[in-house]
């Protein structure tokens, strides 16, 4: 199954992608993680991306689509994949169609801006492996330490309140129109955010007929 997860920054796409990849036995492709790896390794693409991300702006399409096309061609994507964080614009969606990247379903996690603002303030990520946590909803076993690799958990600059506000504005203007784009193709499945991570996962799996 080839899936896209849509939703505002902080809607829980990364967390749900982790759960779905285990349930469906397909890899999650997070553009954020791929880009952060490139930034950490100091590649030219990474440095270019960093300048945009630091300002809360979107990374240029050609950089994103190139990274995704290479990734979905890898062996572990043969049975499907989950895309988290891309496409972010109609132009990206059209470029992906042209590149032959197709999907079986597009899941949109619906959540209010107020809940997002509250949620993002508690988000922490591992500076080593990129795993995502939340101080209330998905806390690490040991405070400040990643369960997966033992790395240090930090608040990303783009989770700071003023950056979150800017990112939400960009989401509503640039990314939300994708819902109509995929609805017209008969692929959209809108899912209301639930009180717990597990309940949201159940609703998503039901929407996918699992």
Coordinates of C-alpha atoms in Angstrom, one line a residue:
X1 CA 0.0 0.0 0.0
X2 CA 1.3 3.4 -1.0
X3 CA 0.1 6.2 1.3
X4 CA 0.5 9.9 1.9
X5 CA -0.2 11.3 5.4
X6 CA -1.5 14.9 5.3
X7 CA -2.1 17.2 8.2
X8 CA -0.8 20.4 9.8
X9 CA 2.6 20.6 11.4
X10 CA 2.2 18.8 14.7
X11 CA -0.9 16.8 13.6
X12 CA 0.9 13.6 14.6
X13 CA 1.8 12.4 11.1
X14 CA 5.3 11.2 12.2
X15 CA 3.9 9.3 15.1
X16 CA 1.1 7.7 13.1
X17 CA 3.5 6.9 10.3
X18 CA 5.7 4.9 12.7
X19 CA 2.6 2.9 13.9
X20 CA 1.3 2.3 10.3
X21 CA 4.6 1.2 9.0
X22 CA 4.6 -1.6 11.7
X23 CA 1.0 -2.5 11.1
X24 CA 1.3 -2.6 7.3
X25 CA 5.0 -3.7 7.1
X26 CA 6.1 -0.9 4.8
X27 CA 8.7 1.8 5.3
X28 CA 7.9 5.4 6.3
X29 CA 9.7 8.1 4.2
X30 CA 9.9 11.3 6.1
X31 CA 11.2 14.1 4.1
X32 CA 12.0 15.9 7.4
X33 CA 14.3 13.0 8.4
X34 CA 15.9 12.7 5.0
X35 CA 16.6 16.5 5.0
X36 CA 17.8 16.5 8.6
X37 CA 20.3 13.7 7.7
X38 CA 21.5 15.8 4.8
X39 CA 21.9 18.8 7.1
X40 CA 23.7 16.8 9.7
X41 CA 26.1 15.4 7.1
X42 CA 26.7 18.9 5.7
X43 CA 25.8 18.0 2.1
X44 CA 25.3 20.9 -0.4
X45 CA 21.6 19.9 -0.6
X46 CA 21.4 19.9 3.2
X47 CA 22.9 23.3 3.6
X48 CA 20.6 24.7 1.0
X49 CA 17.6 23.1 2.7
X50 CA 18.8 24.4 6.2
X51 CA 18.7 28.0 5.1
X52 CA 15.0 27.6 4.1
X53 CA 14.0 25.5 7.2
X54 CA 15.6 28.0 9.6
X55 CA 13.3 30.7 8.3
X56 CA 10.3 28.4 8.5
X57 CA 10.1 28.3 4.7
X58 CA 9.5 25.3 2.4
X59 CA 12.5 23.6 0.8
X60 CA 12.4 24.0 -3.1
X61 CA 10.5 21.3 -5.0
X62 CA 13.3 20.1 -7.2
X63 CA 15.4 19.2 -4.0
X64 CA 12.4 17.4 -2.4
X65 CA 11.2 15.4 -5.5
X66 CA 14.8 14.3 -6.3
X67 CA 15.2 12.9 -2.8
X68 CA 11.8 11.2 -2.8
X69 CA 12.3 9.6 -6.3
X70 CA 15.6 8.1 -5.2
X71 CA 14.1 6.8 -2.0
X72 CA 11.0 5.1 -3.4
X73 CA 13.2 3.3 -6.0
X74 CA 15.0 1.5 -3.1
X75 CA 14.3 -2.2 -2.5
X76 CA 12.4 -1.8 0.8
X77 CA 9.7 0.3 -1.0
X78 CA 8.7 -2.5 -3.4
X79 CA 5.6 -3.4 -1.4
X80 CA 4.6 0.2 -0.7
X81 CA 5.5 3.1 1.5
X82 CA 4.2 5.9 3.6
X83 CA 5.1 9.5 2.7
X84 CA 5.2 11.9 5.6
X85 CA 5.7 15.6 5.0
X86 CA 5.4 15.6 1.2
X87 CA 3.8 16.7 -1.1
X88 CA 3.3 20.1 0.6
X89 CA 2.0 21.9 -2.5
X90 CA -0.1 21.2 -5.6
X91 CA 3.1 21.8 -7.7
X92 CA 4.9 19.0 -5.7
X93 CA 1.9 16.7 -6.1
X94 CA 1.8 17.3 -9.9
X95 CA 5.6 16.8 -10.1
X96 CA 5.3 13.5 -8.2
X97 CA 2.6 12.3 -10.6
X98 CA 4.9 13.2 -13.5
X99 CA 7.8 11.3 -11.9
X100 CA 5.5 8.3 -11.8
X101 CA 5.1 8.3 -8.0
X102 CA 1.6 7.0 -7.3
X103 CA -0.6 6.3 -4.3
X104 CA -3.4 4.1 -3.1
X105 CA -4.8 6.5 -0.5
X106 CA -4.2 9.9 1.0
X107 CA -5.0 10.2 4.8
X108 CA -5.7 13.7 6.1
X109 CA -5.5 14.1 9.9
X110 CA -7.9 16.9 10.9
X111 CA -6.9 18.9 14.0
X112 CA -7.5 22.5 15.2
X113 CA -4.7 25.1 15.2
X114 CA -5.2 25.6 19.0
X115 CA -4.5 22.0 19.7
X116 CA -1.4 22.1 17.5
X117 CA 0.0 25.2 19.3
X118 CA -0.5 23.4 22.7
X119 CA 1.0 20.1 21.4
X120 CA 4.1 21.5 19.6
X121 CA 5.3 23.2 22.8
X122 CA 5.8 19.7 24.3
X123 CA 7.4 18.1 21.3
X124 CA 11.0 16.8 21.5
X125 CA 13.1 15.0 18.9
X126 CA 16.3 13.0 19.1
X127 CA 19.2 15.0 17.7
X128 CA 20.9 11.7 16.7
X129 CA 18.2 9.5 15.0
X130 CA 15.3 12.0 14.6
X131 CA 12.8 10.0 16.6
X132 CA 9.9 12.1 17.8
X133 CA 8.5 12.3 21.4
X134 CA 6.0 14.4 23.3
X135 CA 6.4 15.3 27.0
X136 CA 2.7 14.4 27.6
X137 CA 1.4 12.1 24.8
X138 CA 4.5 10.1 23.9
X139 CA 7.1 10.6 26.7
X140 CA 10.5 8.9 26.5
X141 CA 11.2 6.2 29.1
X142 CA 13.9 8.3 30.5
X143 CA 13.6 12.1 30.5
X144 CA 15.6 13.8 27.8
X145 CA 17.0 10.5 26.4
X146 CA 15.9 8.7 23.2
X147 CA 14.4 5.2 23.7
X148 CA 15.7 4.1 20.4
X149 CA 19.4 5.2 20.4
X150 CA 20.1 6.9 23.7
X151 CA 20.6 10.3 22.0
X152 CA 19.7 13.6 23.5
X153 CA 16.2 14.9 23.1
X154 CA 15.9 18.6 22.0
X155 CA 13.2 21.1 21.0
X156 CA 13.6 21.8 17.4
X157 CA 13.8 25.5 16.4
X158 CA 10.8 25.0 14.1
X159 CA 8.7 23.9 17.2
X160 CA 9.0 27.3 18.9
X161 CA 5.6 29.1 19.1
X162 CA 6.4 31.9 16.6
X163 CA 7.7 29.4 14.1
X164 CA 4.7 27.1 14.6
X165 CA 2.4 30.1 13.8
X166 CA 4.3 30.8 10.6
X167 CA 4.2 27.1 9.6
X168 CA 0.5 26.9 10.2
X169 CA -0.1 29.9 8.0
X170 CA 2.0 28.2 5.2
X171 CA 0.1 24.9 5.7
X172 CA -3.3 26.5 5.3
X173 CA -2.3 28.5 2.2
X174 CA 0.0 26.0 0.5
X175 CA -0.8 22.4 1.7
X176 CA -4.5 22.4 2.6
X177 CA -5.5 22.7 -1.1
X178 CA -4.0 19.2 -1.6
X179 CA -7.1 17.8 0.1
X180 CA -9.3 18.9 -2.9
X181 CA -6.5 17.8 -5.3
X182 CA -6.6 14.2 -4.0
X183 CA -10.4 14.2 -3.3
X184 CA -10.9 14.8 -7.1
X185 CA -8.8 11.6 -7.7
X186 CA -10.9 9.6 -5.3
X187 CA -7.9 9.1 -2.9
X188 CA -8.7 11.3 0.1
X189 CA -9.7 9.8 3.5
X190 CA -10.2 12.5 6.2
X191 CA -9.7 11.3 9.7
X192 CA -10.6 13.4 12.9
X193 CA -7.8 13.5 15.4
X194 CA -8.8 11.4 18.5
X195 CA -8.0 11.9 22.2
X196 CA -5.2 9.3 22.1
X197 CA -2.5 8.3 19.6
X198 CA -3.9 4.7 19.7
X199 CA -7.4 5.8 18.9
X200 CA -6.3 7.9 16.0
X201 CA -4.4 4.9 14.6
X202 CA -7.5 2.7 14.8
X203 CA -9.6 5.3 12.9
X204 CA -6.9 5.6 10.2
X205 CA -6.7 1.8 9.8
X206 CA -10.5 1.6 9.6
X207 CA -10.5 4.3 6.9
X208 CA -7.9 2.2 5.0
X209 CA -10.1 -0.9 5.3
X210 CA -7.7 -2.7 7.7

